[in-house]
Amino acid sequence: MSESRSFSFAGEDGLDIQTVEWPLDAPRAVVIVAHGMAEHASRYEGFARALNGAGYAVYAPDHRGHGRSVPSRADLGHMADEDGWAKAVRDLRTLTGIVRERLPALPVMLFGHSMGSFMAQRLAIDDGEAYSAIMLSSTNGPPGAVARLGRLVARAEQFRLGRRAPSPLIQSLTFGAFNKPFAPARTDFDWLSRDEAEVDLYVADPLCGFDCSTATWVSLLDALPGLGEPEAIARMPKDLPLYVFAGTEDPVGERGRGVARLLAAYERAGLRRVTSKLYPDARHELLHEINRDAVIADLIAWLDGLGEG
């Protein structure tokens, strides 16, 4: 296996999007990884190495406002003043084009975790033909009343604090609320994993766990309803292979309820190649959970099975 390496490409507004590549001399396919909110691409090193071992080259960008894709440390958590989440989706589309230019003969798969899974849902709707498969980790389905209320709160906080400021109220209603079911909690991020060592690594990482700006939250929450619209899902290729997996104790997926809504929406739309798996007792970050080896093995087995179909 080759060493990982980094490069950058320009987003539509000229922002440098820093990207980690785990290359292979003769890969069978490529996986693009879209990480979640308040983390970064390098956390997927173990996952990428496992994919390398199975013959898959891996590319993972730091989304704008995350990792090294920031003009300065003060911009951590701020995607853009306007439409930051949509711009991050378009960054992924740009990276997909770069990968196709570099490796034109290979299938390209997209893996999205949490916020990255919503980006992957958007690309499945708008650009589904560009991918040979899409994997959604710790995702959710069409939002309900609570999410609609969250949009109103985020807009009010943006008006009150400004676009670039974080909001303690939004943080309390999201990440803070996610942790409450695990009280008495050892840390503010027990909801991520049952593996205490992995949680401690997250807490100690200066590029993880930060508060995002009000504009980032507004752009994300405004985007979610469109992902669940029947007419949007109907635009997805009916034979696009989809792998949806989550933990039964993941608060982002409402402990499986939100995942069930998503799967039901896909079934109503007539999508024919949807595979799903729920892992009992697992929390949000399945790639950093105590059963991560089994999770990764299951995902690679699914990918390998596509080539046999």
PDB file of N, CA, C and O in Angstrom, residues 134-165:
ATOM      1  N   ILE A 134     -23.751   4.057  -3.520  1.00  0.00           N
ATOM      2  CA  ILE A 134     -23.728   5.075  -2.466  1.00  0.00           C
ATOM      3  C   ILE A 134     -23.996   4.403  -1.131  1.00  0.00           C
ATOM      4  O   ILE A 134     -24.899   3.574  -1.009  1.00  0.00           O
ATOM      5  N   MET A 135     -23.194   4.782  -0.134  1.00  0.00           N
ATOM      6  CA  MET A 135     -23.301   4.239   1.218  1.00  0.00           C
ATOM      7  C   MET A 135     -23.668   5.359   2.184  1.00  0.00           C
ATOM      8  O   MET A 135     -23.010   6.402   2.197  1.00  0.00           O
ATOM      9  N   LEU A 136     -24.699   5.140   2.986  1.00  0.00           N
ATOM     10  CA  LEU A 136     -25.185   6.143   3.931  1.00  0.00           C
ATOM     11  C   LEU A 136     -25.005   5.619   5.349  1.00  0.00           C
ATOM     12  O   LEU A 136     -25.670   4.674   5.776  1.00  0.00           O
ATOM     13  N   SER A 137     -24.097   6.244   6.080  1.00  0.00           N
ATOM     14  CA  SER A 137     -23.775   5.837   7.448  1.00  0.00           C
ATOM     15  C   SER A 137     -24.417   6.795   8.446  1.00  0.00           C
ATOM     16  O   SER A 137     -24.256   8.017   8.343  1.00  0.00           O
ATOM     17  N   SER A 138     -25.172   6.233   9.406  1.00  0.00           N
ATOM     18  CA  SER A 138     -25.751   7.031  10.496  1.00  0.00           C
ATOM     19  C   SER A 138     -26.524   8.220   9.946  1.00  0.00           C
ATOM     20  O   SER A 138     -26.286   9.370  10.307  1.00  0.00           O
ATOM     21  N   THR A 139     -27.473   7.929   9.090  1.00  0.00           N
ATOM     22  CA  THR A 139     -28.241   8.948   8.392  1.00  0.00           C
ATOM     23  C   THR A 139     -29.620   9.094   9.012  1.00  0.00           C
ATOM     24  O   THR A 139     -29.915   8.557  10.080  1.00  0.00           O
ATOM     25  N   ASN A 140     -30.493   9.805   8.330  1.00  0.00           N
ATOM     26  CA  ASN A 140     -31.870   9.974   8.772  1.00  0.00           C
ATOM     27  C   ASN A 140     -32.731  10.190   7.549  1.00  0.00           C
ATOM     28  O   ASN A 140     -32.222  10.448   6.453  1.00  0.00           O
ATOM     29  N   GLY A 141     -34.037  10.075   7.742  1.00  0.00           N
ATOM     30  CA  GLY A 141     -34.968  10.199   6.641  1.00  0.00           C
ATOM     31  C   GLY A 141     -35.668  11.533   6.623  1.00  0.00           C
ATOM     32  O   GLY A 141     -35.191  12.508   7.214  1.00  0.00           O
ATOM     33  N   PRO A 142     -36.811  11.608   5.951  1.00  0.00           N
ATOM     34  CA  PRO A 142     -37.550  12.867   5.863  1.00  0.00           C
ATOM     35  C   PRO A 142     -37.793  13.453   7.246  1.00  0.00           C
ATOM     36  O   PRO A 142     -38.281  12.764   8.150  1.00  0.00           O
ATOM     37  N   PRO A 143     -37.438  14.733   7.451  1.00  0.00           N
ATOM     38  CA  PRO A 143     -37.533  15.319   8.790  1.00  0.00           C
ATOM     39  C   PRO A 143     -38.970  15.553   9.224  1.00  0.00           C
ATOM     40  O   PRO A 143     -39.864  15.774   8.399  1.00  0.00           O
ATOM     41  N   GLY A 144     -39.178  15.518  10.543  1.00  0.00           N
ATOM     42  CA  GLY A 144     -40.493  15.740  11.108  1.00  0.00           C
ATOM     43  C   GLY A 144     -40.626  17.117  11.733  1.00  0.00           C
ATOM     44  O   GLY A 144     -39.875  18.050  11.425  1.00  0.00           O
ATOM     45  N   ALA A 145     -41.572  17.250  12.658  1.00  0.00           N
ATOM     46  CA  ALA A 145     -41.883  18.551  13.252  1.00  0.00           C
ATOM     47  C   ALA A 145     -40.717  19.125  14.054  1.00  0.00           C
ATOM     48  O   ALA A 145     -40.492  20.339  14.063  1.00  0.00           O
ATOM     49  N   VAL A 146     -39.964  18.257  14.729  1.00  0.00           N
ATOM     50  CA  VAL A 146     -38.843  18.744  15.534  1.00  0.00           C
ATOM     51  C   VAL A 146     -37.801  19.429  14.646  1.00  0.00           C
ATOM     52  O   VAL A 146     -37.266  20.491  14.978  1.00  0.00           O
ATOM     53  N   ALA A 147     -37.532  18.830  13.493  1.00  0.00           N
ATOM     54  CA  ALA A 147     -36.566  19.422  12.569  1.00  0.00           C
ATOM     55  C   ALA A 147     -37.071  20.753  12.029  1.00  0.00           C
ATOM     56  O   ALA A 147     -36.290  21.697  11.852  1.00  0.00           O
ATOM     57  N   ARG A 148     -38.364  20.840  11.768  1.00  0.00           N
ATOM     58  CA  ARG A 148     -38.929  22.105  11.280  1.00  0.00           C
ATOM     59  C   ARG A 148     -38.782  23.195  12.331  1.00  0.00           C
ATOM     60  O   ARG A 148     -38.474  24.346  12.016  1.00  0.00           O
ATOM     61  N   LEU A 149     -38.980  22.845  13.589  1.00  0.00           N
ATOM     62  CA  LEU A 149     -38.783  23.803  14.674  1.00  0.00           C
ATOM     63  C   LEU A 149     -37.321  24.214  14.751  1.00  0.00           C
ATOM     64  O   LEU A 149     -37.005  25.390  14.968  1.00  0.00           O
ATOM     65  N   GLY A 150     -36.424  23.250  14.538  1.00  0.00           N
ATOM     66  CA  GLY A 150     -35.002  23.555  14.561  1.00  0.00           C
ATOM     67  C   GLY A 150     -34.610  24.580  13.521  1.00  0.00           C
ATOM     68  O   GLY A 150     -33.747  25.439  13.752  1.00  0.00           O
ATOM     69  N   ARG A 151     -35.226  24.524  12.352  1.00  0.00           N
ATOM     70  CA  ARG A 151     -34.953  25.508  11.298  1.00  0.00           C
ATOM     71  C   ARG A 151     -35.319  26.910  11.764  1.00  0.00           C
ATOM     72  O   ARG A 151     -34.577  27.877  11.527  1.00  0.00           O
ATOM     73  N   LEU A 152     -36.466  27.042  12.439  1.00  0.00           N
ATOM     74  CA  LEU A 152     -36.895  28.357  12.932  1.00  0.00           C
ATOM     75  C   LEU A 152     -35.936  28.875  13.995  1.00  0.00           C
ATOM     76  O   LEU A 152     -35.580  30.060  14.001  1.00  0.00           O
ATOM     77  N   VAL A 153     -35.509  27.986  14.884  1.00  0.00           N
ATOM     78  CA  VAL A 153     -34.563  28.387  15.926  1.00  0.00           C
ATOM     79  C   VAL A 153     -33.247  28.839  15.307  1.00  0.00           C
ATOM     80  O   VAL A 153     -32.670  29.867  15.699  1.00  0.00           O
ATOM     81  N   ALA A 154     -32.757  28.080  14.332  1.00  0.00           N
ATOM     82  CA  ALA A 154     -31.480  28.427  13.700  1.00  0.00           C
ATOM     83  C   ALA A 154     -31.555  29.785  13.018  1.00  0.00           C
ATOM     84  O   ALA A 154     -30.613  30.591  13.103  1.00  0.00           O
ATOM     85  N   ARG A 155     -32.663  30.063  12.354  1.00  0.00           N
ATOM     86  CA  ARG A 155     -32.798  31.355  11.685  1.00  0.00           C
ATOM     87  C   ARG A 155     -32.882  32.494  12.703  1.00  0.00           C
ATOM     88  O   ARG A 155     -32.301  33.572  12.498  1.00  0.00           O
ATOM     89  N   ALA A 156     -33.578  32.258  13.799  1.00  0.00           N
ATOM     90  CA  ALA A 156     -33.662  33.280  14.844  1.00  0.00           C
ATOM     91  C   ALA A 156     -32.288  33.534  15.466  1.00  0.00           C
ATOM     92  O   ALA A 156     -31.913  34.689  15.728  1.00  0.00           O
ATOM     93  N   GLU A 157     -31.513  32.474  15.677  1.00  0.00           N
ATOM     94  CA  GLU A 157     -30.176  32.628  16.244  1.00  0.00           C
ATOM     95  C   GLU A 157     -29.231  33.321  15.262  1.00  0.00           C
ATOM     96  O   GLU A 157     -28.375  34.113  15.668  1.00  0.00           O
ATOM     97  N   GLN A 158     -29.395  33.053  13.981  1.00  0.00           N
ATOM     98  CA  GLN A 158     -28.573  33.745  12.989  1.00  0.00           C
ATOM     99  C   GLN A 158     -28.883  35.236  12.993  1.00  0.00           C
ATOM    100  O   GLN A 158     -27.972  36.072  12.916  1.00  0.00           O
ATOM    101  N   PHE A 159     -30.151  35.587  13.102  1.00  0.00           N
ATOM    102  CA  PHE A 159     -30.544  36.993  13.166  1.00  0.00           C
ATOM    103  C   PHE A 159     -30.002  37.640  14.437  1.00  0.00           C
ATOM    104  O   PHE A 159     -29.527  38.789  14.418  1.00  0.00           O
ATOM    105  N   ARG A 160     -30.030  36.916  15.539  1.00  0.00           N
ATOM    106  CA  ARG A 160     -29.616  37.473  16.834  1.00  0.00           C
ATOM    107  C   ARG A 160     -28.097  37.609  16.949  1.00  0.00           C
ATOM    108  O   ARG A 160     -27.587  38.613  17.461  1.00  0.00           O
ATOM    109  N   LEU A 161     -27.352  36.605  16.453  1.00  0.00           N
ATOM    110  CA  LEU A 161     -25.913  36.535  16.708  1.00  0.00           C
ATOM    111  C   LEU A 161     -25.051  36.891  15.499  1.00  0.00           C
ATOM    112  O   LEU A 161     -23.869  37.191  15.653  1.00  0.00           O
ATOM    113  N   GLY A 162     -25.636  36.821  14.297  1.00  0.00           N
ATOM    114  CA  GLY A 162     -24.858  36.994  13.084  1.00  0.00           C
ATOM    115  C   GLY A 162     -24.525  35.650  12.460  1.00  0.00           C
ATOM    116  O   GLY A 162     -24.605  34.596  13.100  1.00  0.00           O
ATOM    117  N   ARG A 163     -24.123  35.680  11.203  1.00  0.00           N
ATOM    118  CA  ARG A 163     -23.916  34.458  10.441  1.00  0.00           C
ATOM    119  C   ARG A 163     -22.707  33.652  10.893  1.00  0.00           C
ATOM    120  O   ARG A 163     -22.701  32.423  10.805  1.00  0.00           O
ATOM    121  N   ARG A 164     -21.673  34.305  11.349  1.00  0.00           N
ATOM    122  CA  ARG A 164     -20.415  33.615  11.645  1.00  0.00           C
ATOM    123  C   ARG A 164     -20.304  33.124  13.091  1.00  0.00           C
ATOM    124  O   ARG A 164     -19.401  32.354  13.411  1.00  0.00           O
ATOM    125  N   ALA A 165     -21.198  33.545  13.933  1.00  0.00           N
ATOM    126  CA  ALA A 165     -21.112  33.187  15.350  1.00  0.00           C
ATOM    127  C   ALA A 165     -21.713  31.805  15.608  1.00  0.00           C
ATOM    128  O   ALA A 165     -22.689  31.415  14.969  1.00  0.00           O
TER     129      ALA A 165
END
